mmCIF file of N, CA, C and O in Angstrom:
data_model
loop_
_atom_site.group_PDB
_atom_site.id
_atom_site.type_symbol
_atom_site.label_atom_id
_atom_site.label_comp_id
_atom_site.label_asym_id
_atom_site.label_seq_id
_atom_site.Cartn_x
_atom_site.Cartn_y
_atom_site.Cartn_z
ATOM 1 N N GLY A 310 -6.309 -50.278 22.370
ATOM 2 C CA GLY A 310 -6.429 -50.126 20.942
ATOM 3 C C GLY A 310 -5.687 -51.217 20.203
ATOM 4 O O GLY A 310 -4.939 -51.982 20.781
ATOM 5 N N ILE A 311 -5.896 -51.250 18.923
ATOM 6 C CA ILE A 311 -5.243 -52.242 18.062
ATOM 7 C C ILE A 311 -3.889 -51.716 17.622
ATOM 8 O O ILE A 311 -3.763 -50.571 17.198
ATOM 9 N N ASN A 312 -2.872 -52.537 17.744
ATOM 10 C CA ASN A 312 -1.520 -52.181 17.325
ATOM 11 C C ASN A 312 -1.265 -52.673 15.905
ATOM 12 O O ASN A 312 -0.512 -53.595 15.678
ATOM 13 N N ALA A 313 -1.951 -52.093 14.961
ATOM 14 C CA ALA A 313 -1.726 -52.305 13.524
ATOM 15 C C ALA A 313 -1.616 -53.766 13.118
ATOM 16 O O ALA A 313 -1.933 -54.670 13.872
ATOM 17 N N GLU A 314 -1.179 -53.980 11.900
ATOM 18 C CA GLU A 314 -1.099 -55.314 11.331
ATOM 19 C C GLU A 314 0.342 -55.783 11.214
ATOM 20 O O GLU A 314 1.260 -54.997 11.128
ATOM 21 N N TYR A 315 0.448 -57.088 11.149
ATOM 22 C CA TYR A 315 1.722 -57.772 10.967
ATOM 23 C C TYR A 315 1.457 -58.850 9.923
ATOM 24 O O TYR A 315 0.403 -59.476 9.940
ATOM 25 N N GLY A 316 2.367 -59.062 9.011
ATOM 26 C CA GLY A 316 2.144 -60.038 7.956
ATOM 27 C C GLY A 316 2.997 -61.277 8.116
ATOM 28 O O GLY A 316 4.091 -61.234 8.668
ATOM 29 N N ALA A 317 2.469 -62.388 7.608
ATOM 30 C CA ALA A 317 3.213 -63.647 7.578
ATOM 31 C C ALA A 317 3.103 -64.224 6.170
ATOM 32 O O ALA A 317 1.999 -64.475 5.682
ATOM 33 N N ALA A 318 4.232 -64.397 5.510
ATOM 34 C CA ALA A 318 4.275 -64.913 4.141
ATOM 35 C C ALA A 318 4.305 -66.433 4.172
ATOM 36 O O ALA A 318 5.345 -67.037 4.394
ATOM 37 N N CYS A 319 3.141 -67.045 3.960
ATOM 38 C CA CYS A 319 3.030 -68.501 4.058
ATOM 39 C C CYS A 319 2.847 -69.174 2.705
ATOM 40 O O CYS A 319 2.504 -70.345 2.641
ATOM 41 N N ASP A 320 3.061 -68.439 1.621
ATOM 42 C CA ASP A 320 3.101 -69.065 0.301
ATOM 43 C C ASP A 320 4.544 -69.481 0.086
ATOM 44 O O ASP A 320 5.363 -68.739 -0.442
ATOM 45 N N THR A 321 4.864 -70.671 0.548
ATOM 46 C CA THR A 321 6.225 -71.183 0.453
ATOM 47 C C THR A 321 6.387 -72.047 -0.786
ATOM 48 O O THR A 321 7.370 -72.758 -0.930
ATOM 49 N N PHE A 322 5.394 -71.976 -1.673
ATOM 50 C CA PHE A 322 5.325 -72.842 -2.850
ATOM 51 C C PHE A 322 5.690 -72.112 -4.143
ATOM 52 O O PHE A 322 6.531 -72.567 -4.901
ATOM 53 N N ARG A 323 5.068 -70.946 -4.376
ATOM 54 C CA ARG A 323 5.225 -70.235 -5.651
ATOM 55 C C ARG A 323 6.493 -69.392 -5.652
ATOM 56 O O ARG A 323 6.715 -68.561 -4.783
ATOM 57 N N SER A 324 7.311 -69.595 -6.657
ATOM 58 C CA SER A 324 8.541 -68.823 -6.812
ATOM 59 C C SER A 324 8.221 -67.333 -6.911
ATOM 60 O O SER A 324 7.360 -66.930 -7.685
ATOM 61 N N GLY A 325 8.875 -66.522 -6.116
ATOM 62 C CA GLY A 325 8.680 -65.080 -6.140
ATOM 63 C C GLY A 325 7.583 -64.575 -5.225
ATOM 64 O O GLY A 325 7.399 -63.365 -5.078
ATOM 65 N N ALA A 326 6.834 -65.470 -4.594
ATOM 66 C CA ALA A 326 5.707 -65.059 -3.758
ATOM 67 C C ALA A 326 6.149 -64.231 -2.553
ATOM 68 O O ALA A 326 5.531 -63.217 -2.229
ATOM 69 N N VAL A 327 7.206 -64.651 -1.888
ATOM 70 C CA VAL A 327 7.688 -63.938 -0.702
ATOM 71 C C VAL A 327 8.180 -62.545 -1.093
ATOM 72 O O VAL A 327 7.840 -61.549 -0.456
ATOM 73 N N GLU A 328 8.947 -62.476 -2.178
ATOM 74 C CA GLU A 328 9.476 -61.183 -2.622
ATOM 75 C C GLU A 328 8.346 -60.235 -3.032
ATOM 76 O O GLU A 328 8.391 -59.040 -2.733
ATOM 77 N N GLN A 329 7.331 -60.768 -3.691
ATOM 78 C CA GLN A 329 6.185 -59.951 -4.090
ATOM 79 C C GLN A 329 5.482 -59.386 -2.852
ATOM 80 O O GLN A 329 5.139 -58.204 -2.803
ATOM 81 N N LEU A 330 5.290 -60.218 -1.855
ATOM 82 C CA LEU A 330 4.633 -59.780 -0.628
ATOM 83 C C LEU A 330 5.504 -58.787 0.138
ATOM 84 O O LEU A 330 4.987 -57.846 0.753
ATOM 85 N N GLU A 331 6.822 -58.968 0.093
ATOM 86 C CA GLU A 331 7.731 -58.017 0.742
ATOM 87 C C GLU A 331 7.556 -56.610 0.168
ATOM 88 O O GLU A 331 7.541 -55.626 0.914
ATOM 89 N N VAL A 332 7.407 -56.515 -1.140
ATOM 90 C CA VAL A 332 7.223 -55.212 -1.787
ATOM 91 C C VAL A 332 5.918 -54.577 -1.313
ATOM 92 O O VAL A 332 5.887 -53.404 -0.937
ATOM 93 N N HIS A 333 4.832 -55.358 -1.321
ATOM 94 C CA HIS A 333 3.541 -54.820 -0.876
ATOM 95 C C HIS A 333 3.597 -54.403 0.592
ATOM 96 O O HIS A 333 3.100 -53.335 0.963
ATOM 97 N N ALA A 334 4.180 -55.248 1.432
ATOM 98 C CA ALA A 334 4.260 -54.944 2.865
ATOM 99 C C ALA A 334 5.070 -53.674 3.106
ATOM 100 O O ALA A 334 4.679 -52.820 3.912
ATOM 101 N N LYS A 335 6.178 -53.539 2.402
ATOM 102 C CA LYS A 335 7.012 -52.341 2.548
ATOM 103 C C LYS A 335 6.234 -51.097 2.140
ATOM 104 O O LYS A 335 6.259 -50.082 2.846
ATOM 105 N N ASN A 336 5.515 -51.172 1.016
ATOM 106 C CA ASN A 336 4.736 -50.022 0.554
ATOM 107 C C ASN A 336 3.612 -49.650 1.520
ATOM 108 O O ASN A 336 3.228 -48.491 1.603
ATOM 109 N N LEU A 337 3.092 -50.632 2.233
ATOM 110 C CA LEU A 337 2.016 -50.385 3.188
ATOM 111 C C LEU A 337 2.520 -50.109 4.599
ATOM 112 O O LEU A 337 1.731 -49.786 5.489
ATOM 113 N N GLY A 338 3.823 -50.277 4.815
ATOM 114 C CA GLY A 338 4.384 -50.069 6.144
ATOM 115 C C GLY A 338 4.017 -51.171 7.125
ATOM 116 O O GLY A 338 3.912 -50.937 8.326
ATOM 117 N N VAL A 339 3.835 -52.384 6.610
ATOM 118 C CA VAL A 339 3.459 -53.524 7.448
ATOM 119 C C VAL A 339 4.659 -54.454 7.583
ATOM 120 O O VAL A 339 5.201 -54.910 6.572
ATOM 121 N N PRO A 340 5.092 -54.752 8.796
ATOM 122 C CA PRO A 340 6.199 -55.697 8.970
ATOM 123 C C PRO A 340 5.795 -57.073 8.433
ATOM 124 O O PRO A 340 4.639 -57.470 8.545
ATOM 125 N N LEU A 341 6.751 -57.786 7.854
ATOM 126 C CA LEU A 341 6.464 -59.089 7.256
ATOM 127 C C LEU A 341 7.407 -60.148 7.794
ATOM 128 O O LEU A 341 8.622 -59.991 7.767
ATOM 129 N N PHE A 342 6.822 -61.236 8.257
ATOM 130 C CA PHE A 342 7.587 -62.390 8.723
ATOM 131 C C PHE A 342 7.612 -63.438 7.615
ATOM 132 O O PHE A 342 6.592 -63.703 6.979
ATOM 133 N N HIS A 343 8.759 -64.037 7.371
ATOM 134 C CA HIS A 343 8.839 -65.147 6.424
ATOM 135 C C HIS A 343 10.033 -66.027 6.762
ATOM 136 O O HIS A 343 10.960 -65.608 7.445
ATOM 137 N N LEU A 344 9.967 -67.248 6.275
ATOM 138 C CA LEU A 344 11.061 -68.208 6.456
ATOM 139 C C LEU A 344 11.559 -68.727 5.116
ATOM 140 O O LEU A 344 12.236 -69.741 5.059
ATOM 141 N N GLY A 345 11.169 -68.052 4.030
ATOM 142 C CA GLY A 345 11.614 -68.471 2.712
ATOM 143 C C GLY A 345 10.713 -69.531 2.105
ATOM 144 O O GLY A 345 9.527 -69.588 2.403
ATOM 145 N N TYR A 346 11.300 -70.380 1.273
ATOM 146 C CA TYR A 346 10.540 -71.361 0.504
ATOM 147 C C TYR A 346 10.765 -72.779 1.003
ATOM 148 O O TYR A 346 11.731 -73.066 1.675
ATOM 149 N N GLY A 347 9.829 -73.645 0.636
ATOM 150 C CA GLY A 347 9.952 -75.060 0.953
ATOM 151 C C GLY A 347 9.655 -75.407 2.399
ATOM 152 O O GLY A 347 9.882 -76.531 2.826
ATOM 153 N N LYS A 348 9.138 -74.459 3.143
ATOM 154 C CA LYS A 348 8.809 -74.698 4.551
ATOM 155 C C LYS A 348 7.335 -75.070 4.684
ATOM 156 O O LYS A 348 6.530 -74.831 3.801
ATOM 157 N N ASP A 349 6.975 -75.632 5.812
ATOM 158 C CA ASP A 349 5.596 -75.960 6.121
ATOM 159 C C ASP A 349 4.836 -74.662 6.413
ATOM 160 O O ASP A 349 5.197 -73.928 7.338
ATOM 161 N N ALA A 350 3.796 -74.371 5.624
ATOM 162 C CA ALA A 350 3.051 -73.118 5.762
ATOM 163 C C ALA A 350 2.443 -72.959 7.151
ATOM 164 O O ALA A 350 2.408 -71.856 7.699
ATOM 165 N N SER A 351 1.981 -74.040 7.745
ATOM 166 C CA SER A 351 1.391 -73.980 9.079
ATOM 167 C C SER A 351 2.433 -73.553 10.116
ATOM 168 O O SER A 351 2.154 -72.740 11.000
ATOM 169 N N PHE A 352 3.631 -74.095 9.994
ATOM 170 C CA PHE A 352 4.717 -73.717 10.902
ATOM 171 C C PHE A 352 5.111 -72.260 10.716
ATOM 172 O O PHE A 352 5.356 -71.542 11.694
ATOM 173 N N VAL A 353 5.170 -71.805 9.465
ATOM 174 C CA VAL A 353 5.503 -70.397 9.196
ATOM 175 C C VAL A 353 4.448 -69.492 9.827
ATOM 176 O O VAL A 353 4.779 -68.499 10.475
ATOM 177 N N ALA A 354 3.176 -69.846 9.660
ATOM 178 C CA ALA A 354 2.096 -69.047 10.250
ATOM 179 C C ALA A 354 2.224 -69.010 11.771
ATOM 180 O O ALA A 354 2.139 -67.935 12.390
ATOM 181 N N GLN A 355 2.435 -70.163 12.375
ATOM 182 C CA GLN A 355 2.572 -70.243 13.833
ATOM 183 C C GLN A 355 3.741 -69.396 14.320
ATOM 184 O O GLN A 355 3.619 -68.640 15.288
ATOM 185 N N SER A 356 4.863 -69.492 13.644
ATOM 186 C CA SER A 356 6.049 -68.717 14.024
ATOM 187 C C SER A 356 5.801 -67.223 13.859
ATOM 188 O O SER A 356 6.223 -66.416 14.695
ATOM 189 N N GLY A 357 5.116 -66.845 12.777
ATOM 190 C CA GLY A 357 4.796 -65.445 12.545
ATOM 191 C C GLY A 357 3.854 -64.890 13.595
ATOM 192 O O GLY A 357 4.026 -63.766 14.086
ATOM 193 N N ILE A 358 2.859 -65.684 13.968
ATOM 194 C CA ILE A 358 1.907 -65.270 15.011
ATOM 195 C C ILE A 358 2.627 -65.088 16.342
ATOM 196 O O ILE A 358 2.414 -64.104 17.051
ATOM 197 N N GLU A 359 3.490 -66.025 16.682
ATOM 198 C CA GLU A 359 4.241 -65.935 17.942
ATOM 199 C C GLU A 359 5.118 -64.688 17.971
ATOM 200 O O GLU A 359 5.174 -63.979 18.979
ATOM 201 N N LYS A 360 5.802 -64.413 16.850
ATOM 202 C CA LYS A 360 6.671 -63.227 16.793
ATOM 203 C C LYS A 360 5.841 -61.953 16.890
ATOM 204 O O LYS A 360 6.217 -61.017 17.599
ATOM 205 N N ALA A 361 4.714 -61.914 16.202
ATOM 206 C CA ALA A 361 3.845 -60.734 16.253
ATOM 207 C C ALA A 361 3.354 -60.485 17.679
ATOM 208 O O ALA A 361 3.328 -59.331 18.141
ATOM 209 N N LYS A 362 2.987 -61.536 18.386
ATOM 210 C CA LYS A 362 2.542 -61.401 19.786
ATOM 211 C C LYS A 362 3.661 -60.843 20.654
ATOM 212 O O LYS A 362 3.435 -59.951 21.474
ATOM 213 N N ARG A 363 4.876 -61.377 20.469
ATOM 214 C CA ARG A 363 6.023 -60.891 21.256
ATOM 215 C C ARG A 363 6.274 -59.404 21.008
ATOM 216 O O ARG A 363 6.721 -58.692 21.896
ATOM 217 N N GLU A 364 6.007 -58.961 19.774
ATOM 218 C CA GLU A 364 6.262 -57.566 19.414
ATOM 219 C C GLU A 364 5.049 -56.667 19.649
ATOM 220 O O GLU A 364 5.082 -55.480 19.330
ATOM 221 N N GLY A 365 3.981 -57.227 20.207
ATOM 222 C CA GLY A 365 2.821 -56.428 20.586
ATOM 223 C C GLY A 365 1.806 -56.164 19.493
ATOM 224 O O GLY A 365 0.967 -55.268 19.632
ATOM 225 N N TYR A 366 1.820 -56.935 18.424
ATOM 226 C CA TYR A 366 0.839 -56.756 17.353
ATOM 227 C C TYR A 366 -0.430 -57.542 17.669
ATOM 228 O O TYR A 366 -0.377 -58.628 18.244
ATOM 229 N N ASP A 367 -1.571 -56.978 17.281
ATOM 230 C CA ASP A 367 -2.863 -57.600 17.557
ATOM 231 C C ASP A 367 -3.457 -58.335 16.360
ATOM 232 O O ASP A 367 -4.313 -59.192 16.523
ATOM 233 N N VAL A 368 -3.030 -57.975 15.156
ATOM 234 C CA VAL A 368 -3.601 -58.541 13.934
ATOM 235 C C VAL A 368 -2.469 -59.097 13.075
ATOM 236 O O VAL A 368 -1.507 -58.396 12.798
ATOM 237 N N VAL A 369 -2.611 -60.354 12.657
ATOM 238 C CA VAL A 369 -1.636 -60.966 11.768
ATOM 239 C C VAL A 369 -2.360 -61.364 10.486
ATOM 240 O O VAL A 369 -3.321 -62.136 10.518
ATOM 241 N N LEU A 370 -1.898 -60.825 9.370
ATOM 242 C CA LEU A 370 -2.443 -61.178 8.061
ATOM 243 C C LEU A 370 -1.576 -62.290 7.491
ATOM 244 O O LEU A 370 -0.373 -62.105 7.311
ATOM 245 N N ILE A 371 -2.184 -63.439 7.222
ATOM 246 C CA ILE A 371 -1.442 -64.597 6.739
ATOM 247 C C ILE A 371 -1.770 -64.808 5.271
ATOM 248 O O ILE A 371 -2.927 -65.054 4.917
ATOM 249 N N ASP A 372 -0.766 -64.703 4.423
ATOM 250 C CA ASP A 372 -0.938 -64.927 2.994
ATOM 251 C C ASP A 372 -0.512 -66.347 2.668
ATOM 252 O O ASP A 372 0.576 -66.779 3.048
ATOM 253 N N THR A 373 -1.391 -67.086 1.988
ATOM 254 C CA THR A 373 -1.077 -68.469 1.625
ATOM 255 C C THR A 373 -1.018 -68.616 0.110
ATOM 256 O O THR A 373 -1.390 -67.717 -0.623
ATOM 257 N N ALA A 374 -0.594 -69.774 -0.341
ATOM 258 C CA ALA A 374 -0.523 -70.065 -1.771
ATOM 259 C C ALA A 374 -1.924 -70.132 -2.365
ATOM 260 O O ALA A 374 -2.854 -70.591 -1.719
ATOM 261 N N GLY A 375 -2.041 -69.680 -3.607
ATOM 262 C CA GLY A 375 -3.284 -69.881 -4.327
ATOM 263 C C GLY A 375 -3.461 -71.366 -4.574
ATOM 264 O O GLY A 375 -2.503 -72.126 -4.610
ATOM 265 N N ARG A 376 -4.696 -71.783 -4.717
ATOM 266 C CA ARG A 376 -4.920 -73.229 -4.862
ATOM 267 C C ARG A 376 -6.229 -73.508 -5.582
ATOM 268 O O ARG A 376 -7.151 -72.719 -5.532
ATOM 269 N N MET A 377 -6.254 -74.634 -6.230
ATOM 270 C CA MET A 377 -7.487 -75.144 -6.832
ATOM 271 C C MET A 377 -7.974 -76.288 -5.947
ATOM 272 O O MET A 377 -7.172 -76.983 -5.319
ATOM 273 N N GLN A 378 -9.279 -76.456 -5.898
ATOM 274 C CA GLN A 378 -9.858 -77.465 -5.006
ATOM 275 C C GLN A 378 -9.403 -78.884 -5.338
ATOM 276 O O GLN A 378 -9.470 -79.767 -4.490
ATOM 277 N N ASP A 379 -8.904 -79.100 -6.559
ATOM 278 C CA ASP A 379 -8.462 -80.447 -6.922
ATOM 279 C C ASP A 379 -6.965 -80.671 -6.679
ATOM 280 O O ASP A 379 -6.440 -81.726 -6.976
ATOM 281 N N ASN A 380 -6.287 -79.671 -6.098
ATOM 282 C CA ASN A 380 -4.874 -79.826 -5.763
ATOM 283 C C ASN A 380 -4.794 -80.294 -4.310
ATOM 284 O O ASN A 380 -4.735 -79.489 -3.389
ATOM 285 N N GLU A 381 -4.824 -81.598 -4.131
ATOM 286 C CA GLU A 381 -4.908 -82.174 -2.793
ATOM 287 C C GLU A 381 -3.782 -81.750 -1.852
ATOM 288 O O GLU A 381 -4.044 -81.406 -0.696
ATOM 289 N N PRO A 382 -2.510 -81.733 -2.293
ATOM 290 C CA PRO A 382 -1.451 -81.322 -1.365
ATOM 291 C C PRO A 382 -1.625 -79.886 -0.849
ATOM 292 O O PRO A 382 -1.432 -79.624 0.341
ATOM 293 N N LEU A 383 -2.025 -78.963 -1.729
ATOM 294 C CA LEU A 383 -2.205 -77.579 -1.274
ATOM 295 C C LEU A 383 -3.450 -77.430 -0.405
ATOM 296 O O LEU A 383 -3.462 -76.639 0.544
ATOM 297 N N MET A 384 -4.506 -78.173 -0.697
ATOM 298 C CA MET A 384 -5.711 -78.122 0.143
ATOM 299 C C MET A 384 -5.420 -78.708 1.526
ATOM 300 O O MET A 384 -5.877 -78.184 2.541
ATOM 301 N N THR A 385 -4.632 -79.781 1.571
ATOM 302 C CA THR A 385 -4.248 -80.384 2.846
ATOM 303 C C THR A 385 -3.403 -79.402 3.658
ATOM 304 O O THR A 385 -3.581 -79.261 4.867
ATOM 305 N N SER A 386 -2.494 -78.698 2.982
ATOM 306 C CA SER A 386 -1.654 -77.709 3.643
ATOM 307 C C SER A 386 -2.502 -76.587 4.242
ATOM 308 O O SER A 386 -2.264 -76.154 5.372
ATOM 309 N N LEU A 387 -3.496 -76.129 3.495
ATOM 310 C CA LEU A 387 -4.381 -75.073 3.995
ATOM 311 C C LEU A 387 -5.174 -75.555 5.196
ATOM 312 O O LEU A 387 -5.299 -74.850 6.203
ATOM 313 N N SER A 388 -5.698 -76.766 5.115
ATOM 314 C CA SER A 388 -6.463 -77.337 6.223
ATOM 315 C C SER A 388 -5.605 -77.428 7.484
ATOM 316 O O SER A 388 -6.041 -77.066 8.579
ATOM 317 N N LYS A 389 -4.375 -77.884 7.324
ATOM 318 C CA LYS A 389 -3.449 -78.000 8.465
ATOM 319 C C LYS A 389 -3.175 -76.626 9.077
ATOM 320 O O LYS A 389 -3.174 -76.474 10.299
ATOM 321 N N LEU A 390 -2.973 -75.616 8.219
ATOM 322 C CA LEU A 390 -2.711 -74.263 8.702
ATOM 323 C C LEU A 390 -3.878 -73.756 9.548
ATOM 324 O O LEU A 390 -3.688 -73.208 10.631
ATOM 325 N N VAL A 391 -5.100 -73.968 9.067
ATOM 326 C CA VAL A 391 -6.292 -73.504 9.783
ATOM 327 C C VAL A 391 -6.481 -74.265 11.094
ATOM 328 O O VAL A 391 -6.710 -73.658 12.146
ATOM 329 N N VAL A 392 -6.352 -75.584 11.052
ATOM 330 C CA VAL A 392 -6.542 -76.393 12.260
ATOM 331 C C VAL A 392 -5.494 -76.050 13.316
ATOM 332 O O VAL A 392 -5.809 -75.871 14.494
ATOM 333 N N ASN A 393 -4.246 -75.918 12.914
ATOM 334 C CA ASN A 393 -3.167 -75.683 13.876
ATOM 335 C C ASN A 393 -3.129 -74.260 14.424
ATOM 336 O O ASN A 393 -2.647 -74.052 15.538
ATOM 337 N N ASN A 394 -3.601 -73.281 13.651
ATOM 338 C CA ASN A 394 -3.451 -71.884 14.063
ATOM 339 C C ASN A 394 -4.749 -71.194 14.465
ATOM 340 O O ASN A 394 -4.710 -70.094 14.998
ATOM 341 N N GLN A 395 -5.884 -71.848 14.242
ATOM 342 C CA GLN A 395 -7.181 -71.345 14.683
ATOM 343 C C GLN A 395 -7.391 -69.852 14.400
ATOM 344 O O GLN A 395 -7.575 -69.056 15.324
ATOM 345 N N PRO A 396 -7.388 -69.439 13.130
ATOM 346 C CA PRO A 396 -7.578 -68.012 12.835
ATOM 347 C C PRO A 396 -8.971 -67.539 13.239
ATOM 348 O O PRO A 396 -9.932 -68.313 13.244
ATOM 349 N N ASP A 397 -9.062 -66.262 13.589
ATOM 350 C CA ASP A 397 -10.346 -65.659 13.945
ATOM 351 C C ASP A 397 -11.204 -65.408 12.710
ATOM 352 O O ASP A 397 -12.429 -65.355 12.804
ATOM 353 N N LEU A 398 -10.567 -65.232 11.562
ATOM 354 C CA LEU A 398 -11.275 -64.919 10.327
ATOM 355 C C LEU A 398 -10.497 -65.488 9.145
ATOM 356 O O LEU A 398 -9.272 -65.358 9.091
ATOM 357 N N VAL A 399 -11.202 -66.117 8.224
ATOM 358 C CA VAL A 399 -10.589 -66.630 6.997
ATOM 359 C C VAL A 399 -11.288 -65.959 5.831
ATOM 360 O O VAL A 399 -12.521 -65.992 5.739
ATOM 361 N N LEU A 400 -10.517 -65.331 4.955
ATOM 362 C CA LEU A 400 -11.066 -64.679 3.776
ATOM 363 C C LEU A 400 -10.640 -65.437 2.534
ATOM 364 O O LEU A 400 -9.469 -65.778 2.386
ATOM 365 N N PHE A 401 -11.597 -65.677 1.643
ATOM 366 C CA PHE A 401 -11.292 -66.299 0.361
ATOM 367 C C PHE A 401 -11.223 -65.194 -0.673
ATOM 368 O O PHE A 401 -12.171 -64.424 -0.834
ATOM 369 N N VAL A 402 -10.104 -65.093 -1.354
ATOM 370 C CA VAL A 402 -9.948 -64.116 -2.430
ATOM 371 C C VAL A 402 -9.940 -64.903 -3.731
ATOM 372 O O VAL A 402 -9.011 -65.649 -4.004
ATOM 373 N N GLY A 403 -11.014 -64.746 -4.495
ATOM 374 C CA GLY A 403 -11.134 -65.487 -5.745
ATOM 375 C C GLY A 403 -10.756 -64.636 -6.936
ATOM 376 O O GLY A 403 -10.825 -63.417 -6.887
ATOM 377 N N GLU A 404 -10.374 -65.300 -7.996
ATOM 378 C CA GLU A 404 -10.059 -64.592 -9.228
ATOM 379 C C GLU A 404 -11.160 -64.865 -10.240
ATOM 380 O O GLU A 404 -11.891 -65.841 -10.147
ATOM 381 N N ALA A 405 -11.292 -63.986 -11.214
ATOM 382 C CA ALA A 405 -12.371 -64.086 -12.195
ATOM 383 C C ALA A 405 -12.325 -65.389 -12.981
ATOM 384 O O ALA A 405 -13.367 -65.916 -13.383
ATOM 385 N N LEU A 406 -11.165 -65.948 -13.183
ATOM 386 C CA LEU A 406 -11.034 -67.169 -13.982
ATOM 387 C C LEU A 406 -11.645 -68.390 -13.316
ATOM 388 O O LEU A 406 -11.852 -69.419 -13.968
ATOM 389 N N VAL A 407 -11.939 -68.321 -12.027
ATOM 390 C CA VAL A 407 -12.462 -69.479 -11.320
ATOM 391 C C VAL A 407 -13.865 -69.839 -11.811
ATOM 392 O O VAL A 407 -14.251 -70.997 -11.775
ATOM 393 N N GLY A 408 -14.637 -68.854 -12.265
ATOM 394 C CA GLY A 408 -15.954 -69.106 -12.845
ATOM 395 C C GLY A 408 -16.879 -69.870 -11.928
ATOM 396 O O GLY A 408 -16.960 -69.610 -10.732
ATOM 397 N N ASN A 409 -17.585 -70.860 -12.487
ATOM 398 C CA ASN A 409 -18.568 -71.626 -11.722
ATOM 399 C C ASN A 409 -17.947 -72.508 -10.660
ATOM 400 O O ASN A 409 -18.646 -72.983 -9.765
ATOM 401 N N ASP A 410 -16.644 -72.763 -10.738
ATOM 402 C CA ASP A 410 -15.978 -73.568 -9.711
ATOM 403 C C ASP A 410 -16.052 -72.913 -8.343
ATOM 404 O O ASP A 410 -15.905 -73.581 -7.327
ATOM 405 N N SER A 411 -16.258 -71.588 -8.290
ATOM 406 C CA SER A 411 -16.304 -70.895 -7.003
ATOM 407 C C SER A 411 -17.553 -71.241 -6.223
ATOM 408 O O SER A 411 -17.608 -71.091 -5.009
ATOM 409 N N VAL A 412 -18.589 -71.701 -6.907
ATOM 410 C CA VAL A 412 -19.843 -72.049 -6.250
ATOM 411 C C VAL A 412 -19.696 -73.429 -5.680
ATOM 412 O O VAL A 412 -19.837 -73.849 -4.687
#
């Protein structure tokens, strides 16, 4: 069977992002891995995945920074995270303000 979810806070860019995710994870009963701010998101994801595996978790939910397609540094960071960690599934969560840019 599946041994529940484990979270990795990889939004190391936005102030308050880790703390916000900690509150949600606590309310959902999901353990959360983080290394704070200013770290490489790909490294945080890799470290979180490794820790989750050691602790017997089968699913790791990785939260990343929100980004616009014209923000090259954040898009590069996302690309690196995906290439280095090879996720089984990537979900895009869009907000209503994105409008036609989502297409």
